[in-house]
Each structure stands twice: as C-alpha cells, then as structure tokens.
C-alpha cells in the first residue's frame, strides 16, 4: 500500500480514521475504502453473483440488498436458517467473503428490521436507538461548551466555531431523521434542549442563527438596531472602542439602574451612556440583581471590514435563572 495510491488533502487527518475503516495496514492489501462512491458501485458489481445465487439457485421470492446489507423474507424460520448456511458457504467459496454475523437468527417482521440505518416496520420507519443516543451525547457536549451556570443566572457563550459545528451536525441528523417517523422525537429534543433557542431560530426543522447579520452595515446605528431588534426583551451592551454603550430607551433605563453619567449624544442617537469594558465584572451583579436579561456585543478585530462599520457579533448573553428578589439575596449575600 506504499506505492499504489495518491494522497490528497491533509495527511494529519488520516489518524482520525478508525482502523477497521481504512486499507492502510491491512495484511493482504484487499478491500474497499469505506465511504467512497466508487466502493458502493464496486460492491454492487461484485455482489451481483450473490443476487443471482439467491434468486435463481435458492429461489427466494422476497430478497432485497443495498451494498453489503441484505434481507430475506419467508414464512418458515427453518427455511431462513437453511438459506443462511447456503449463503455463508457461497460467499466464502465463490467470493472469498464472510458474513459479518454468521449466526444471525430469524425475527418477526412486526418487531422491525435493522436495515441500512433504520428500524424497518411494515408500515413505517424508525431511527435506531444508537443514533438517538449518539445525538443526545453530542448535544450534551455542545451544551457544556456553550452554557454555564453562575449564581443567579445562566451564561451563554456565543462561540462562532462551536455554533457552526452544532448547526451543521443538527442539519445532518435532521436529514437522517426526516426519512423516518421522528416528528415527535425531534420536537422532544428541542424541548429538552431549550438552550438552543438562545442561539438559533428553528425554521422547517433547521437551525438558523438568530444573531447572524448581513456582511456589512451602512452605519453604526443600523448595526446596533439589528442586534437591538433581536433582544427587545433584554438589555444590549454594545462595544464601541473601549466602552460598552447603550442608546436611547435602553440608555435611560441603564442610567437609572447603574447611576451612570450621561454621555454626549451622537452617532444618530438621542441619548447614550456607557462604562469602560474593563468594568464589565463590576456591573454584572447589579444588572442580575434586577433580574435583567443582558446581551453583550463586541468588536471583532480579527474579522475584515465590510463597509464603513467595524464588524461586531454577539459574544455572551446572561439570562436570570432566579426571580429578582432571590437574585438580590444571592448577590448581596
């Protein structure tokens, strides 16, 4: 296997391939690369002889195969066992293959068949429990990366890389699940993972970023309004240079809550106030004490400018997890 292939792409990614899914290191240098479109075609060509054997020699009326997975149906379990032994002998002697599970036993169709990634029932499809468990495990991992609990509130970290991974993985599972009867399952997952709604809107079962704006804004006011419209139920802290600022109606509320100094109006706003970015930790407890939901938008120095306004994105949001009275007790205590 050292001189009969061309390697394209990042060679370091090869170490992530499970040993049983690669031809590197095989003793006899035979096999098919898992996942290649050519492998699916070659498997159909190579196993054509199995199809001919099952249909013309065994005379099986109900037989279906997809790549290397196949199913036979018959009313007599003894007949199925006899066919199993005949097929095992045929593929070993004629095709030099072996059955993955040579001792598989007949089962009732009403109990469902585990076939090509689904549990096939007479009238409908279900996804395998293993697939559901794996998705739940992945969602717990994303939650641990994006959500944390602190006294009095839940903090959501808007990590763009992790959120894009979550969006893509959900889309992949959604495509797999929608082939089966999984509507209630998908709704149950969304109810259980309500933290997803902090980052995404759900449109036709897909996750669409709530805070993903256009590539550029004509003015700072337009950029601010984009984020403010999406967090009308809370307080928006908007970074401009070294300050976290609030404008107009929100500024009026913050002036009262935090006893801040009114700043000179400008940038198209009638009223503005703010405080230095380095004082964020100082002002978090008073805001939580009032039971306010707070969203933090910061400048992104590592992103290229599009238009005349600095790129900004949501980086963190705080959601009170307790009533204002209880939160005040915890903050003061």
mmCIF file of N, CA and C in Angstrom, residues 237-329:
data_model
loop_
_atom_site.group_PDB
_atom_site.id
_atom_site.type_symbol
_atom_site.label_atom_id
_atom_site.label_comp_id
_atom_site.label_asym_id
_atom_site.label_seq_id
_atom_site.Cartn_x
_atom_site.Cartn_y
_atom_site.Cartn_z
ATOM 1 N N UNK A 237 -25.685 45.526 25.578
ATOM 2 C CA UNK A 237 -24.442 46.252 25.817
ATOM 3 C C UNK A 237 -23.608 46.161 24.538
ATOM 4 N N UNK A 238 -23.270 47.317 23.978
ATOM 5 C CA UNK A 238 -22.705 47.409 22.633
ATOM 6 C C UNK A 238 -21.330 48.054 22.709
ATOM 7 N N UNK A 239 -20.290 47.316 22.321
ATOM 8 C CA UNK A 239 -18.930 47.848 22.446
ATOM 9 C C UNK A 239 -18.616 48.828 21.324
ATOM 10 N N UNK A 240 -18.118 49.996 21.741
ATOM 11 C CA UNK A 240 -17.584 50.992 20.805
ATOM 12 C C UNK A 240 -16.243 51.435 21.361
ATOM 13 N N UNK A 241 -15.178 50.958 20.742
ATOM 14 C CA UNK A 241 -13.845 51.244 21.254
ATOM 15 C C UNK A 241 -13.645 50.615 22.618
ATOM 16 N N UNK A 242 -13.257 51.411 23.599
ATOM 17 C CA UNK A 242 -13.008 50.890 24.943
ATOM 18 C C UNK A 242 -14.214 50.942 25.856
ATOM 19 N N UNK A 243 -15.405 51.237 25.323
ATOM 20 C CA UNK A 243 -16.599 51.383 26.147
ATOM 21 C C UNK A 243 -17.692 50.405 25.721
ATOM 22 N N UNK A 244 -18.501 50.001 26.715
ATOM 23 C CA UNK A 244 -19.750 49.295 26.462
ATOM 24 C C UNK A 244 -20.850 50.341 26.558
ATOM 25 N N UNK A 245 -21.590 50.550 25.471
ATOM 26 C CA UNK A 245 -22.555 51.650 25.414
ATOM 27 C C UNK A 245 -23.984 51.147 25.243
ATOM 28 N N UNK A 246 -24.932 51.994 25.656
ATOM 29 C CA UNK A 246 -26.362 51.780 25.440
ATOM 30 C C UNK A 246 -26.936 53.074 24.876
ATOM 31 N N UNK A 247 -28.039 52.945 24.121
ATOM 32 C CA UNK A 247 -28.593 54.110 23.435
ATOM 33 C C UNK A 247 -30.093 54.252 23.669
ATOM 34 N N UNK A 248 -30.543 55.507 23.558
ATOM 35 C CA UNK A 248 -31.963 55.871 23.573
ATOM 36 C C UNK A 248 -32.714 55.264 24.760
ATOM 37 N N UNK A 249 -33.798 54.492 24.520
ATOM 38 C CA UNK A 249 -34.632 53.996 25.617
ATOM 39 C C UNK A 249 -33.847 53.101 26.567
ATOM 40 N N UNK A 250 -32.980 52.256 26.024
ATOM 41 C CA UNK A 250 -32.192 51.385 26.887
ATOM 42 C C UNK A 250 -31.221 52.203 27.727
ATOM 43 N N UNK A 251 -30.679 53.254 27.155
ATOM 44 C CA UNK A 251 -29.764 54.104 27.914
ATOM 45 C C UNK A 251 -30.480 54.747 29.098
ATOM 46 N N UNK A 252 -31.722 55.136 28.919
ATOM 47 C CA UNK A 252 -32.491 55.740 30.006
ATOM 48 C C UNK A 252 -32.622 54.774 31.177
ATOM 49 N N UNK A 253 -32.887 53.510 30.872
ATOM 50 C CA UNK A 253 -33.014 52.506 31.931
ATOM 51 C C UNK A 253 -31.683 52.269 32.635
ATOM 52 N N UNK A 254 -30.594 52.200 31.867
ATOM 53 C CA UNK A 254 -29.284 51.923 32.453
ATOM 54 C C UNK A 254 -28.819 53.088 33.321
ATOM 55 N N UNK A 255 -29.104 54.309 32.892
ATOM 56 C CA UNK A 255 -28.731 55.477 33.707
ATOM 57 C C UNK A 255 -29.331 55.375 35.101
ATOM 58 N N UNK A 256 -30.573 54.889 35.179
ATOM 59 C CA UNK A 256 -31.250 54.768 36.470
ATOM 60 C C UNK A 256 -30.718 53.582 37.262
ATOM 61 N N UNK A 257 -30.516 52.461 36.609
ATOM 62 C CA UNK A 257 -30.095 51.247 37.298
ATOM 63 C C UNK A 257 -28.681 51.343 37.853
ATOM 64 N N UNK A 258 -27.763 51.870 37.038
ATOM 65 C CA UNK A 258 -26.341 51.836 37.405
ATOM 66 C C UNK A 258 -25.805 53.191 37.834
ATOM 67 N N UNK A 259 -26.658 54.231 37.801
ATOM 68 C CA UNK A 259 -26.230 55.570 38.215
ATOM 69 C C UNK A 259 -25.024 56.024 37.396
ATOM 70 N N UNK A 260 -25.131 55.870 36.090
ATOM 71 C CA UNK A 260 -24.040 56.249 35.196
ATOM 72 C C UNK A 260 -24.175 57.710 34.780
ATOM 73 N N UNK A 261 -23.109 58.230 34.189
ATOM 74 C CA UNK A 261 -23.111 59.595 33.678
ATOM 75 C C UNK A 261 -23.602 59.601 32.239
ATOM 76 N N UNK A 262 -24.483 60.548 31.942
ATOM 77 C CA UNK A 262 -24.991 60.686 30.573
ATOM 78 C C UNK A 262 -23.847 61.137 29.659
ATOM 79 N N UNK A 263 -23.707 60.434 28.526
ATOM 80 C CA UNK A 263 -22.681 60.803 27.559
ATOM 81 C C UNK A 263 -23.261 61.726 26.503
ATOM 82 N N UNK A 264 -22.391 62.398 25.799
ATOM 83 C CA UNK A 264 -22.828 63.312 24.742
ATOM 84 C C UNK A 264 -23.529 62.521 23.648
ATOM 85 N N UNK A 265 -24.699 62.979 23.244
ATOM 86 C CA UNK A 265 -25.449 62.289 22.189
ATOM 87 C C UNK A 265 -24.684 62.366 20.880
ATOM 88 N N UNK A 266 -24.923 61.373 20.048
ATOM 89 C CA UNK A 266 -24.242 61.335 18.754
ATOM 90 C C UNK A 266 -24.488 60.019 18.059
ATOM 91 N N UNK A 267 -23.871 59.840 16.910
ATOM 92 C CA UNK A 267 -23.993 58.636 16.098
ATOM 93 C C UNK A 267 -25.450 58.363 15.708
ATOM 94 N N UNK A 268 -26.264 59.430 15.645
ATOM 95 C CA UNK A 268 -27.657 59.257 15.243
ATOM 96 C C UNK A 268 -28.589 58.907 16.382
ATOM 97 N N UNK A 269 -28.101 58.940 17.647
ATOM 98 C CA UNK A 269 -28.932 58.597 18.803
ATOM 99 C C UNK A 269 -29.177 59.850 19.635
ATOM 100 N N UNK A 270 -30.314 59.844 20.332
ATOM 101 C CA UNK A 270 -30.676 60.997 21.165
ATOM 102 C C UNK A 270 -30.035 60.917 22.541
ATOM 103 N N UNK A 271 -29.754 59.713 22.995
ATOM 104 C CA UNK A 271 -29.233 59.550 24.347
ATOM 105 C C UNK A 271 -28.300 58.354 24.365
ATOM 106 N N UNK A 272 -27.175 58.490 25.042
ATOM 107 C CA UNK A 272 -26.256 57.367 25.162
ATOM 108 C C UNK A 272 -25.567 57.420 26.517
ATOM 109 N N UNK A 273 -25.214 56.229 27.007
ATOM 110 C CA UNK A 273 -24.446 56.125 28.242
ATOM 111 C C UNK A 273 -23.570 54.889 28.127
ATOM 112 N N UNK A 274 -22.626 54.761 29.034
ATOM 113 C CA UNK A 274 -21.751 53.600 28.954
ATOM 114 C C UNK A 274 -20.745 53.566 30.072
ATOM 115 N N UNK A 275 -19.906 52.545 30.011
ATOM 116 C CA UNK A 275 -18.851 52.371 31.012
ATOM 117 C C UNK A 275 -17.687 51.634 30.344
ATOM 118 N N UNK A 276 -16.481 51.737 30.889
ATOM 119 C CA UNK A 276 -15.323 51.071 30.291
ATOM 120 C C UNK A 276 -15.521 49.549 30.234
ATOM 121 N N UNK A 277 -14.993 48.939 29.189
ATOM 122 C CA UNK A 277 -15.106 47.490 29.009
ATOM 123 C C UNK A 277 -14.534 46.755 30.210
ATOM 124 N N UNK A 278 -13.458 47.273 30.785
ATOM 125 C CA UNK A 278 -12.800 46.584 31.903
ATOM 126 C C UNK A 278 -13.673 46.538 33.156
ATOM 127 N N UNK A 279 -14.783 47.293 33.172
ATOM 128 C CA UNK A 279 -15.667 47.296 34.338
ATOM 129 C C UNK A 279 -16.859 46.334 34.177
ATOM 130 N N UNK A 280 -16.812 45.478 33.184
ATOM 131 C CA UNK A 280 -17.921 44.553 32.950
ATOM 132 C C UNK A 280 -18.229 43.730 34.199
ATOM 133 N N UNK A 281 -17.203 43.172 34.841
ATOM 134 C CA UNK A 281 -17.420 42.335 36.025
ATOM 135 C C UNK A 281 -18.052 43.136 37.165
ATOM 136 N N UNK A 282 -17.765 44.455 37.226
ATOM 137 C CA UNK A 282 -18.313 45.289 38.293
ATOM 138 C C UNK A 282 -19.821 45.487 38.131
ATOM 139 N N UNK A 283 -20.283 45.600 36.878
ATOM 140 C CA UNK A 283 -21.686 45.937 36.643
ATOM 141 C C UNK A 283 -22.573 44.716 36.418
ATOM 142 N N UNK A 284 -21.981 43.549 36.296
ATOM 143 C CA UNK A 284 -22.828 42.363 36.108
ATOM 144 C C UNK A 284 -23.740 42.111 37.318
ATOM 145 N N UNK A 285 -23.242 42.089 38.575
ATOM 146 C CA UNK A 285 -24.138 41.822 39.720
ATOM 147 C C UNK A 285 -25.320 42.771 39.836
ATOM 148 N N UNK A 286 -25.139 44.107 39.679
ATOM 149 C CA UNK A 286 -26.316 44.977 39.780
ATOM 150 C C UNK A 286 -27.384 44.681 38.716
ATOM 151 N N UNK A 287 -26.941 44.313 37.514
ATOM 152 C CA UNK A 287 -27.907 44.001 36.458
ATOM 153 C C UNK A 287 -28.637 42.704 36.758
ATOM 154 N N UNK A 288 -27.902 41.710 37.246
ATOM 155 C CA UNK A 288 -28.533 40.445 37.604
ATOM 156 C C UNK A 288 -29.461 40.624 38.804
ATOM 157 N N UNK A 289 -29.083 41.512 39.678
ATOM 158 C CA UNK A 289 -29.891 41.785 40.862
ATOM 159 C C UNK A 289 -31.287 42.281 40.471
ATOM 160 N N UNK A 290 -31.367 42.982 39.360
ATOM 161 C CA UNK A 290 -32.653 43.485 38.874
ATOM 162 C C UNK A 290 -33.386 42.455 38.014
ATOM 163 N N UNK A 291 -32.805 41.276 37.846
ATOM 164 C CA UNK A 291 -33.452 40.242 37.050
ATOM 165 C C UNK A 291 -33.472 40.533 35.567
ATOM 166 N N UNK A 292 -32.472 41.295 35.073
ATOM 167 C CA UNK A 292 -32.439 41.673 33.668
ATOM 168 C C UNK A 292 -31.730 40.617 32.828
ATOM 169 N N UNK A 293 -32.209 40.440 31.646
ATOM 170 C CA UNK A 293 -31.508 39.633 30.659
ATOM 171 C C UNK A 293 -30.576 40.555 29.879
ATOM 172 N N UNK A 294 -29.307 40.174 29.765
ATOM 173 C CA UNK A 294 -28.293 41.053 29.176
ATOM 174 C C UNK A 294 -27.603 40.345 28.025
ATOM 175 N N UNK A 295 -27.427 41.061 26.903
ATOM 176 C CA UNK A 295 -26.699 40.571 25.748
ATOM 177 C C UNK A 295 -25.493 41.475 25.500
ATOM 178 N N UNK A 296 -24.363 40.875 25.192
ATOM 179 C CA UNK A 296 -23.114 41.613 25.034
ATOM 180 C C UNK A 296 -22.619 41.460 23.597
ATOM 181 N N UNK A 297 -22.487 42.590 22.900
ATOM 182 C CA UNK A 297 -21.969 42.607 21.530
ATOM 183 C C UNK A 297 -20.606 43.284 21.548
ATOM 184 N N UNK A 298 -19.620 42.610 20.950
ATOM 185 C CA UNK A 298 -18.261 43.154 20.970
ATOM 186 C C UNK A 298 -17.702 43.297 19.563
ATOM 187 N N UNK A 299 -16.695 44.175 19.463
ATOM 188 C CA UNK A 299 -15.993 44.348 18.199
ATOM 189 C C UNK A 299 -15.125 43.132 17.904
ATOM 190 N N UNK A 300 -14.994 42.821 16.606
ATOM 191 C CA UNK A 300 -14.196 41.678 16.175
ATOM 192 C C UNK A 300 -13.005 42.179 15.374
ATOM 193 N N UNK A 301 -11.876 42.340 16.077
ATOM 194 C CA UNK A 301 -10.692 42.886 15.423
ATOM 195 C C UNK A 301 -10.092 41.923 14.406
ATOM 196 N N UNK A 302 -10.381 40.612 14.555
ATOM 197 C CA UNK A 302 -9.771 39.622 13.666
ATOM 198 C C UNK A 302 -10.563 39.417 12.381
ATOM 199 N N UNK A 303 -11.698 40.097 12.228
ATOM 200 C CA UNK A 303 -12.523 39.946 11.040
ATOM 201 C C UNK A 303 -12.339 41.145 10.114
ATOM 202 N N UNK A 304 -12.309 40.917 8.798
ATOM 203 C CA UNK A 304 -12.116 42.035 7.861
ATOM 204 C C UNK A 304 -13.336 42.950 7.833
ATOM 205 N N UNK A 305 -13.094 44.208 7.592
ATOM 206 C CA UNK A 305 -14.186 45.175 7.493
ATOM 207 C C UNK A 305 -14.937 44.976 6.188
ATOM 208 N N UNK A 306 -16.252 45.125 6.257
ATOM 209 C CA UNK A 306 -17.097 45.165 5.066
ATOM 210 C C UNK A 306 -17.940 46.430 5.185
ATOM 211 N N UNK A 307 -17.643 47.438 4.379
ATOM 212 C CA UNK A 307 -18.316 48.721 4.516
ATOM 213 C C UNK A 307 -17.552 49.636 5.451
ATOM 214 N N UNK A 308 -18.270 50.553 6.081
ATOM 215 C CA UNK A 308 -17.623 51.582 6.905
ATOM 216 C C UNK A 308 -17.726 51.304 8.401
ATOM 217 N N UNK A 309 -18.343 50.209 8.797
ATOM 218 C CA UNK A 309 -18.587 49.934 10.214
ATOM 219 C C UNK A 309 -17.772 48.721 10.653
ATOM 220 N N UNK A 310 -17.198 48.810 11.836
ATOM 221 C CA UNK A 310 -16.433 47.690 12.373
ATOM 222 C C UNK A 310 -17.310 46.449 12.509
ATOM 223 N N UNK A 311 -16.765 45.274 12.209
ATOM 224 C CA UNK A 311 -17.561 44.055 12.408
ATOM 225 C C UNK A 311 -17.748 43.781 13.894
ATOM 226 N N UNK A 312 -18.962 43.411 14.271
ATOM 227 C CA UNK A 312 -19.287 43.076 15.650
ATOM 228 C C UNK A 312 -20.172 41.839 15.660
ATOM 229 N N UNK A 313 -20.140 41.114 16.761
ATOM 230 C CA UNK A 313 -21.019 39.951 16.902
ATOM 231 C C UNK A 313 -21.356 39.726 18.368
ATOM 232 N N UNK A 314 -22.445 38.992 18.588
ATOM 233 C CA UNK A 314 -22.838 38.622 19.942
ATOM 234 C C UNK A 314 -21.814 37.638 20.496
ATOM 235 N N UNK A 315 -21.283 37.923 21.686
ATOM 236 C CA UNK A 315 -20.286 37.038 22.284
ATOM 237 C C UNK A 315 -20.766 36.387 23.569
ATOM 238 N N UNK A 316 -21.766 36.990 24.219
ATOM 239 C CA UNK A 316 -22.206 36.449 25.505
ATOM 240 C C UNK A 316 -23.585 36.995 25.838
ATOM 241 N N UNK A 317 -24.380 36.177 26.501
ATOM 242 C CA UNK A 317 -25.671 36.645 26.998
ATOM 243 C C UNK A 317 -25.914 36.044 28.371
ATOM 244 N N UNK A 318 -26.616 36.797 29.223
ATOM 245 C CA UNK A 318 -26.907 36.361 30.591
ATOM 246 C C UNK A 318 -28.416 36.287 30.740
ATOM 247 N N UNK A 319 -28.885 35.176 31.201
ATOM 248 C CA UNK A 319 -30.319 35.002 31.442
ATOM 249 C C UNK A 319 -30.538 34.725 32.923
ATOM 250 N N UNK A 320 -31.274 35.581 33.632
ATOM 251 C CA UNK A 320 -31.526 35.324 35.056
ATOM 252 C C UNK A 320 -32.217 33.987 35.236
ATOM 253 N N UNK A 321 -31.692 33.195 36.151
ATOM 254 C CA UNK A 321 -32.302 31.895 36.429
ATOM 255 C C UNK A 321 -33.157 31.926 37.674
ATOM 256 N N UNK A 322 -33.175 33.067 38.363
ATOM 257 C CA UNK A 322 -33.964 33.204 39.582
ATOM 258 C C UNK A 322 -34.817 34.456 39.503
ATOM 259 N N UNK A 323 -35.778 34.561 40.362
ATOM 260 C CA UNK A 323 -36.587 35.762 40.438
ATOM 261 C C UNK A 323 -35.715 36.931 40.908
ATOM 262 N N UNK A 324 -36.070 38.181 40.567
ATOM 263 C CA UNK A 324 -35.269 39.322 41.005
ATOM 264 C C UNK A 324 -35.029 39.345 42.507
ATOM 265 N N UNK A 325 -36.042 38.999 43.315
ATOM 266 C CA UNK A 325 -35.883 39.025 44.775
ATOM 267 C C UNK A 325 -34.860 38.002 45.237
ATOM 268 N N UNK A 326 -34.941 36.781 44.681
ATOM 269 C CA UNK A 326 -33.981 35.741 45.064
ATOM 270 C C UNK A 326 -32.593 36.100 44.572
ATOM 271 N N UNK A 327 -32.502 36.636 43.339
ATOM 272 C CA UNK A 327 -31.194 37.011 42.809
ATOM 273 C C UNK A 327 -30.555 38.098 43.674
ATOM 274 N N UNK A 328 -31.357 39.064 44.161
ATOM 275 C CA UNK A 328 -30.841 40.139 45.007
ATOM 276 C C UNK A 328 -30.279 39.548 46.308
ATOM 277 N N UNK A 329 -30.951 38.572 46.868
ATOM 278 C CA UNK A 329 -30.479 37.934 48.096
ATOM 279 C C UNK A 329 -29.129 37.266 47.879
#
